[in-house]
């Protein structure tokens, strides 16, 4: 008996559609690929390593869905072009794009090297831009479609991840610009902003930051991490016709964490002690 995804959406919602999911070999991207294929989409999953992509493609076929893996580093313009060559040759077109691929590492800002900064900005911001641009130029500009980009919960900055927060703030702004520029072509561009999600991405952080993550969970108003399925459902909604009048929007999936969660311990210090009294009457 194949294990099927328990989506809340109707099973034929994306029947006949092809949807590209970057970072589809692991974590949230894997869940999105599963959910979309359970709803009838043929998913093209792209990532840097073939192993994970092949594993997820096999899982999807086992569940009765259709998935095609393609190795692509979204930072490399030629590899992005090759992905779209492949999708157009194999599928004739595509209807949706989920720019889920990305990544970062934890570091105080003062210790981020130029190489590390560039790697994170290029993967998240530049990679997302290249994917959006090629999707538009190669197909969506003439046929319409829906794009969903990936943010993190960075609305009050993100101490410990300055590079990724800056890149994702860039993606949020890019999402708005593209929503306006591409509305004429029937292309909607939105984003999701997950807070702390229980996924394989989280497991990649070093053991030393585990206590910080546990404290962060206690500080989230909903007192838990989110699930991959909760992020996937928001992405699926944004790709669906139910979101036909939504573009340029970012949906937070964070248990109200961005409104309340303490993100950074500021130690006692005297460095803000001297105020300015320019008016003494
Ligand atoms: N996942 C994380 N980084 C990626 C990249 N540069 N290209 C594709 N998938 C990725």
mmCIF file of C-alpha atoms and ligand atoms in Angstrom:
data_model
loop_
_atom_site.group_PDB
_atom_site.id
_atom_site.type_symbol
_atom_site.label_atom_id
_atom_site.label_comp_id
_atom_site.label_asym_id
_atom_site.label_seq_id
_atom_site.Cartn_x
_atom_site.Cartn_y
_atom_site.Cartn_z
ATOM 1 C CA UNK A 1 0.000 0.000 0.000
ATOM 2 C CA UNK A 2 1.705 3.240 -1.066
ATOM 3 C CA UNK A 3 2.041 5.942 1.564
ATOM 4 C CA UNK A 4 0.213 8.976 0.230
ATOM 5 C CA UNK A 5 0.490 12.541 1.432
ATOM 6 C CA UNK A 6 -2.490 13.638 3.535
ATOM 7 C CA UNK A 7 -3.011 17.003 1.838
ATOM 8 C CA UNK A 8 -6.034 19.112 2.725
ATOM 9 C CA UNK A 9 -6.296 20.138 -0.937
ATOM 10 C CA UNK A 10 -8.303 18.236 -3.557
ATOM 11 C CA UNK A 11 -6.445 15.385 -5.248
ATOM 12 C CA UNK A 12 -6.612 16.679 -8.839
ATOM 13 C CA UNK A 13 -5.793 20.303 -8.008
ATOM 14 C CA UNK A 14 -2.638 20.323 -10.140
ATOM 15 C CA UNK A 15 -3.531 17.562 -12.618
ATOM 16 C CA UNK A 16 -1.702 18.064 -15.913
ATOM 17 C CA UNK A 17 0.681 20.615 -14.407
ATOM 18 C CA UNK A 18 4.452 20.579 -14.146
ATOM 19 C CA UNK A 19 5.932 22.307 -11.121
ATOM 20 C CA UNK A 20 9.623 22.876 -10.443
ATOM 21 C CA UNK A 21 10.773 22.598 -6.823
ATOM 22 C CA UNK A 22 14.364 23.564 -6.044
ATOM 23 C CA UNK A 23 15.923 21.961 -3.009
ATOM 24 C CA UNK A 24 13.399 19.161 -3.541
ATOM 25 C CA UNK A 25 15.719 16.440 -2.269
ATOM 26 C CA UNK A 26 15.467 17.231 1.425
ATOM 27 C CA UNK A 27 13.449 18.940 4.167
ATOM 28 C CA UNK A 28 10.650 21.335 3.269
ATOM 29 C CA UNK A 29 11.327 20.962 -0.478
ATOM 30 C CA UNK A 30 10.863 17.199 -0.223
ATOM 31 C CA UNK A 31 7.532 17.669 1.573
ATOM 32 C CA UNK A 32 6.382 20.176 -1.071
ATOM 33 C CA UNK A 33 7.364 17.783 -3.874
ATOM 34 C CA UNK A 34 5.382 15.016 -2.188
ATOM 35 C CA UNK A 35 2.308 17.160 -1.596
ATOM 36 C CA UNK A 36 2.243 18.616 -5.134
ATOM 37 C CA UNK A 37 2.682 15.195 -6.729
ATOM 38 C CA UNK A 38 -0.103 13.797 -4.524
ATOM 39 C CA UNK A 39 -2.302 16.530 -6.026
ATOM 40 C CA UNK A 40 -1.547 15.463 -9.590
ATOM 41 C CA UNK A 41 1.450 17.626 -10.499
ATOM 42 C CA UNK A 42 4.508 16.238 -12.243
ATOM 43 C CA UNK A 43 7.287 17.679 -10.114
ATOM 44 C CA UNK A 44 10.756 18.424 -11.393
ATOM 45 C CA UNK A 45 12.971 18.440 -8.339
ATOM 46 C CA UNK A 46 16.306 20.202 -8.566
ATOM 47 C CA UNK A 47 19.221 20.299 -6.146
ATOM 48 C CA UNK A 48 22.977 19.985 -6.096
ATOM 49 C CA UNK A 49 23.189 16.304 -5.187
ATOM 50 C CA UNK A 50 21.642 13.511 -7.216
ATOM 51 C CA UNK A 51 21.411 10.982 -4.343
ATOM 52 C CA UNK A 52 18.735 12.843 -2.427
ATOM 53 C CA UNK A 53 16.831 13.685 -5.601
ATOM 54 C CA UNK A 54 16.789 10.053 -6.687
ATOM 55 C CA UNK A 55 15.604 8.941 -3.255
ATOM 56 C CA UNK A 56 12.726 11.447 -3.279
ATOM 57 C CA UNK A 57 11.799 10.599 -6.894
ATOM 58 C CA UNK A 58 11.617 6.923 -5.906
ATOM 59 C CA UNK A 59 9.463 7.758 -2.852
ATOM 60 C CA UNK A 60 7.119 9.761 -5.058
ATOM 61 C CA UNK A 61 6.779 7.015 -7.686
ATOM 62 C CA UNK A 62 6.149 4.516 -4.899
ATOM 63 C CA UNK A 63 3.310 6.750 -3.699
ATOM 64 C CA UNK A 64 1.847 6.802 -7.217
ATOM 65 C CA UNK A 65 3.115 10.254 -8.207
ATOM 66 C CA UNK A 66 5.463 11.538 -10.899
ATOM 67 C CA UNK A 67 8.805 13.204 -10.251
ATOM 68 C CA UNK A 68 11.878 13.904 -12.356
ATOM 69 C CA UNK A 69 15.222 14.725 -10.730
ATOM 70 C CA UNK A 70 17.665 17.233 -12.175
ATOM 71 C CA UNK A 71 21.018 18.255 -10.709
ATOM 72 C CA UNK A 72 21.435 22.035 -10.634
ATOM 73 C CA UNK A 73 23.365 24.533 -8.582
ATOM 74 C CA UNK A 74 21.097 27.582 -8.630
ATOM 75 C CA UNK A 75 24.091 29.897 -8.121
ATOM 76 C CA UNK A 76 25.416 29.009 -11.563
ATOM 77 C CA UNK A 77 23.698 30.776 -14.453
ATOM 78 C CA UNK A 78 24.539 28.029 -17.000
ATOM 79 C CA UNK A 79 23.189 25.320 -14.708
ATOM 80 C CA UNK A 80 19.944 27.251 -14.242
ATOM 81 C CA UNK A 81 19.675 27.633 -18.030
ATOM 82 C CA UNK A 82 20.309 23.886 -18.405
ATOM 83 C CA UNK A 83 17.500 23.125 -15.925
ATOM 84 C CA UNK A 84 15.016 25.107 -18.005
ATOM 85 C CA UNK A 85 16.310 23.545 -21.267
ATOM 86 C CA UNK A 86 15.636 20.162 -19.671
ATOM 87 C CA UNK A 87 12.165 21.018 -18.338
ATOM 88 C CA UNK A 88 11.048 22.499 -21.645
ATOM 89 C CA UNK A 89 12.413 19.539 -23.623
ATOM 90 C CA UNK A 90 10.960 16.921 -21.283
ATOM 91 C CA UNK A 91 7.689 18.523 -20.232
ATOM 92 C CA UNK A 92 7.014 21.138 -22.909
ATOM 93 C CA UNK A 93 6.416 23.819 -20.278
ATOM 94 C CA UNK A 94 5.700 24.352 -16.602
ATOM 95 C CA UNK A 95 3.066 26.027 -14.471
ATOM 96 C CA UNK A 96 4.707 26.657 -11.123
ATOM 97 C CA UNK A 97 8.083 27.245 -9.540
ATOM 98 C CA UNK A 98 8.945 26.817 -5.870
ATOM 99 C CA UNK A 99 12.267 28.488 -5.097
ATOM 100 C CA UNK A 100 12.857 26.530 -1.931
ATOM 101 C CA UNK A 101 16.610 25.897 -2.300
ATOM 102 C CA UNK A 102 18.829 27.891 -0.025
ATOM 103 C CA UNK A 103 20.945 27.649 3.043
ATOM 104 C CA UNK A 104 23.036 29.387 5.634
ATOM 105 C CA UNK A 105 25.223 28.798 8.654
ATOM 106 C CA UNK A 106 25.083 30.307 12.122
ATOM 107 C CA UNK A 107 27.737 32.920 12.887
ATOM 108 C CA UNK A 108 28.012 36.243 14.684
ATOM 109 C CA UNK A 109 28.168 38.923 11.979
ATOM 110 C CA UNK A 110 31.707 40.021 12.841
ATOM 111 C CA UNK A 111 33.010 36.526 12.126
ATOM 112 C CA UNK A 112 31.439 36.067 8.679
ATOM 113 C CA UNK A 113 34.166 35.974 6.011
ATOM 114 C CA UNK A 114 33.652 37.567 2.616
ATOM 115 C CA UNK A 115 33.609 34.065 1.099
ATOM 116 C CA UNK A 116 30.901 32.929 3.527
ATOM 117 C CA UNK A 117 28.872 36.089 3.003
ATOM 118 C CA UNK A 118 29.052 35.749 -0.761
ATOM 119 C CA UNK A 119 28.135 32.061 -0.677
ATOM 120 C CA UNK A 120 24.970 32.707 1.339
ATOM 121 C CA UNK A 121 23.881 35.783 -0.618
ATOM 122 C CA UNK A 122 24.569 34.072 -3.957
ATOM 123 C CA UNK A 123 22.726 30.887 -3.031
ATOM 124 C CA UNK A 124 19.656 32.546 -1.573
ATOM 125 C CA UNK A 125 19.247 35.899 -3.302
ATOM 126 C CA UNK A 126 21.113 35.498 -6.588
ATOM 127 C CA UNK A 127 19.979 31.892 -7.042
ATOM 128 C CA UNK A 128 16.339 32.861 -6.500
ATOM 129 C CA UNK A 129 16.692 35.781 -8.912
ATOM 130 C CA UNK A 130 18.252 33.604 -11.637
ATOM 131 C CA UNK A 131 15.511 30.993 -11.249
ATOM 132 C CA UNK A 132 12.758 33.637 -11.434
ATOM 133 C CA UNK A 133 14.302 35.392 -14.424
ATOM 134 C CA UNK A 134 14.799 32.214 -16.432
ATOM 135 C CA UNK A 135 11.322 30.917 -15.513
ATOM 136 C CA UNK A 136 9.850 34.149 -16.867
ATOM 137 C CA UNK A 137 12.021 34.469 -19.971
ATOM 138 C CA UNK A 138 11.826 30.832 -20.983
ATOM 139 C CA UNK A 139 8.116 30.164 -20.412
ATOM 140 C CA UNK A 140 6.042 32.077 -17.869
ATOM 141 C CA UNK A 141 6.349 35.415 -19.649
ATOM 142 C CA UNK A 142 4.285 33.949 -22.492
ATOM 143 C CA UNK A 143 2.085 31.497 -20.561
ATOM 144 C CA UNK A 144 1.689 32.858 -17.020
ATOM 145 C CA UNK A 145 2.280 30.866 -13.855
ATOM 146 C CA UNK A 146 2.914 31.086 -10.146
ATOM 147 C CA UNK A 147 6.189 31.432 -8.262
ATOM 148 C CA UNK A 148 6.715 30.953 -4.532
ATOM 149 C CA UNK A 149 9.972 32.120 -2.962
ATOM 150 C CA UNK A 150 11.456 31.100 0.370
ATOM 151 C CA UNK A 151 12.203 33.535 3.182
ATOM 152 C CA UNK A 152 13.120 33.022 6.816
ATOM 153 C CA UNK A 153 11.596 34.759 9.807
ATOM 154 C CA UNK A 154 13.771 37.880 9.480
ATOM 155 C CA UNK A 155 11.327 40.722 10.129
ATOM 156 C CA UNK A 156 13.289 42.073 13.116
ATOM 157 C CA UNK A 157 16.680 41.138 11.699
ATOM 158 C CA UNK A 158 18.124 37.723 12.511
ATOM 159 C CA UNK A 159 21.013 37.919 14.990
ATOM 160 C CA UNK A 160 23.367 35.023 14.268
ATOM 161 C CA UNK A 161 22.450 34.859 10.587
ATOM 162 C CA UNK A 162 23.147 38.335 9.223
ATOM 163 C CA UNK A 163 23.952 37.055 5.720
ATOM 164 C CA UNK A 164 20.828 34.973 5.263
ATOM 165 C CA UNK A 165 18.519 37.588 6.785
ATOM 166 C CA UNK A 166 19.941 40.265 4.460
ATOM 167 C CA UNK A 167 19.570 37.927 1.467
ATOM 168 C CA UNK A 168 16.015 36.945 2.405
ATOM 169 C CA UNK A 169 15.009 40.572 2.942
ATOM 170 C CA UNK A 170 16.289 41.023 -0.601
ATOM 171 C CA UNK A 171 14.116 38.133 -1.783
ATOM 172 C CA UNK A 172 11.073 39.628 -0.058
ATOM 173 C CA UNK A 173 11.610 42.893 -1.901
ATOM 174 C CA UNK A 174 12.351 41.089 -5.175
ATOM 175 C CA UNK A 175 9.052 39.212 -4.741
ATOM 176 C CA UNK A 176 7.170 42.531 -4.599
ATOM 177 C CA UNK A 177 8.951 43.991 -7.616
ATOM 178 C CA UNK A 178 8.399 40.910 -9.753
ATOM 179 C CA UNK A 179 4.728 40.727 -8.709
ATOM 180 C CA UNK A 180 4.217 44.174 -10.197
ATOM 181 C CA UNK A 181 6.436 43.809 -13.272
ATOM 182 C CA UNK A 182 5.070 40.386 -14.239
ATOM 183 C CA UNK A 183 1.372 40.851 -13.455
ATOM 184 C CA UNK A 184 0.940 41.810 -17.114
ATOM 185 C CA UNK A 185 1.946 38.284 -18.102
ATOM 186 C CA UNK A 186 -0.348 36.542 -15.609
ATOM 187 C CA UNK A 187 2.561 35.606 -13.373
ATOM 188 C CA UNK A 188 2.007 35.743 -9.603
ATOM 189 C CA UNK A 189 5.017 35.929 -7.311
ATOM 190 C CA UNK A 190 4.695 35.304 -3.575
ATOM 191 C CA UNK A 191 6.817 34.080 -0.685
ATOM 192 C CA UNK A 192 6.576 32.108 2.528
ATOM 193 C CA UNK A 193 8.500 32.875 5.690
ATOM 194 C CA UNK A 194 8.846 29.865 7.965
ATOM 195 C CA UNK A 195 9.896 30.325 11.583
ATOM 196 C CA UNK A 196 11.411 27.428 13.488
ATOM 197 C CA UNK A 197 10.407 24.290 11.571
ATOM 198 C CA UNK A 198 11.157 20.733 12.569
ATOM 199 C CA UNK A 199 12.978 19.618 9.422
ATOM 200 C CA UNK A 200 16.238 18.115 8.234
ATOM 201 C CA UNK A 201 17.594 21.641 7.663
ATOM 202 C CA UNK A 202 17.450 22.244 11.414
ATOM 203 C CA UNK A 203 19.381 19.050 12.142
ATOM 204 C CA UNK A 204 22.342 20.386 10.165
ATOM 205 C CA UNK A 205 23.071 23.030 12.819
ATOM 206 C CA UNK A 206 25.830 22.190 15.324
ATOM 207 C CA UNK A 207 24.951 20.490 18.624
ATOM 208 C CA UNK A 208 26.242 23.585 20.484
ATOM 209 C CA UNK A 209 23.276 25.680 19.301
ATOM 210 C CA UNK A 210 20.711 23.083 20.473
ATOM 211 C CA UNK A 211 20.081 24.837 23.846
ATOM 212 C CA UNK A 212 19.486 28.109 21.970
ATOM 213 C CA UNK A 213 16.948 26.383 19.726
ATOM 214 C CA UNK A 214 15.204 24.849 22.778
ATOM 215 C CA UNK A 215 14.968 28.335 24.343
ATOM 216 C CA UNK A 216 13.650 29.763 21.076
ATOM 217 C CA UNK A 217 10.900 27.126 21.053
ATOM 218 C CA UNK A 218 9.852 28.150 24.587
ATOM 219 C CA UNK A 219 9.679 31.778 23.439
ATOM 220 C CA UNK A 220 7.340 31.073 20.495
ATOM 221 C CA UNK A 221 3.740 31.943 21.490
ATOM 222 C CA UNK A 222 2.551 28.551 20.181
ATOM 223 C CA UNK A 223 5.291 26.815 22.228
ATOM 224 C CA UNK A 224 6.340 24.441 19.462
ATOM 225 C CA UNK A 225 8.176 24.199 16.184
ATOM 226 C CA UNK A 226 6.234 24.187 12.946
ATOM 227 C CA UNK A 227 6.006 21.168 10.681
ATOM 228 C CA UNK A 228 7.190 20.767 7.100
ATOM 229 C CA UNK A 229 3.565 20.041 6.143
ATOM 230 C CA UNK A 230 2.459 23.397 7.548
ATOM 231 C CA UNK A 231 4.927 25.202 5.293
ATOM 232 C CA UNK A 232 4.057 23.014 2.321
ATOM 233 C CA UNK A 233 0.324 23.722 2.715
ATOM 234 C CA UNK A 234 0.954 27.481 2.520
ATOM 235 C CA UNK A 235 3.094 27.032 -0.588
ATOM 236 C CA UNK A 236 0.461 24.827 -2.222
ATOM 237 C CA UNK A 237 -2.219 27.406 -1.424
ATOM 238 C CA UNK A 238 -0.140 30.187 -3.034
ATOM 239 C CA UNK A 239 0.361 28.055 -6.172
ATOM 240 C CA UNK A 240 -3.356 27.231 -6.367
ATOM 241 C CA UNK A 241 -6.204 29.135 -8.055
ATOM 242 C CA UNK A 242 -7.485 30.032 -4.561
ATOM 243 C CA UNK A 243 -4.634 32.567 -4.466
ATOM 244 C CA UNK A 244 -5.414 34.012 -7.913
ATOM 245 C CA UNK A 245 -5.639 37.587 -6.535
ATOM 246 C CA UNK A 246 -2.626 37.311 -4.241
ATOM 247 C CA UNK A 247 0.732 38.498 -5.551
ATOM 248 C CA UNK A 248 3.722 40.182 -3.954
ATOM 249 C CA UNK A 249 2.676 38.797 -0.575
ATOM 250 C CA UNK A 250 4.710 36.942 2.056
ATOM 251 C CA UNK A 251 2.972 34.525 4.409
ATOM 252 C CA UNK A 252 4.575 33.945 7.813
ATOM 253 C CA UNK A 253 4.364 30.399 9.148
ATOM 254 C CA UNK A 254 5.857 30.939 12.568
ATOM 255 C CA UNK A 255 3.335 30.390 15.364
ATOM 256 C CA UNK A 256 3.324 34.183 15.905
ATOM 257 C CA UNK A 257 7.038 33.951 16.736
ATOM 258 C CA UNK A 258 7.986 36.986 14.669
ATOM 259 C CA UNK A 259 5.613 39.094 16.769
ATOM 260 C CA UNK A 260 6.880 37.970 20.135
ATOM 261 C CA UNK A 261 9.835 35.598 20.207
ATOM 262 C CA UNK A 262 13.035 36.814 21.808
ATOM 263 C CA UNK A 263 15.744 36.168 19.266
ATOM 264 C CA UNK A 264 18.956 37.307 20.914
ATOM 265 C CA UNK A 265 20.267 37.716 24.432
ATOM 266 C CA UNK A 266 21.673 41.238 24.885
ATOM 267 C CA UNK A 267 24.025 41.119 27.910
ATOM 268 C CA UNK A 268 24.151 43.902 30.502
ATOM 269 C CA UNK A 269 26.488 46.620 29.224
ATOM 270 C CA UNK A 270 27.091 50.350 29.625
ATOM 271 C CA UNK A 271 27.493 51.245 26.008
ATOM 272 C CA UNK A 272 24.107 52.833 25.545
ATOM 273 C CA UNK A 273 24.299 54.844 28.764
ATOM 274 C CA UNK A 274 25.109 58.293 27.417
ATOM 275 C CA UNK A 275 21.989 59.980 26.107
ATOM 276 C CA UNK A 276 21.692 63.161 24.121
ATOM 277 C CA UNK A 277 20.257 66.220 25.826
ATOM 278 C CA UNK A 278 20.220 68.891 23.158
ATOM 279 C CA UNK A 279 17.361 70.842 24.700
ATOM 280 C CA UNK A 280 17.626 71.709 28.394
ATOM 281 C CA UNK A 281 14.839 74.218 29.014
HETATM 282 N N1 LIG B 1 20.320 23.807 -2.018
HETATM 283 C C1 LIG B 1 21.134 24.518 -1.240
HETATM 284 N N2 LIG B 1 21.968 25.255 -1.977
HETATM 285 C C2 LIG B 1 21.657 25.001 -3.279
HETATM 286 C C3 LIG B 1 22.168 25.428 -4.512
HETATM 287 N N3 LIG B 1 23.157 26.315 -4.583
HETATM 288 N N4 LIG B 1 21.615 24.949 -5.645
HETATM 289 C C4 LIG B 1 20.603 24.084 -5.578
HETATM 290 N N5 LIG B 1 20.088 23.623 -4.443
HETATM 291 C C5 LIG B 1 20.620 24.070 -3.302
#
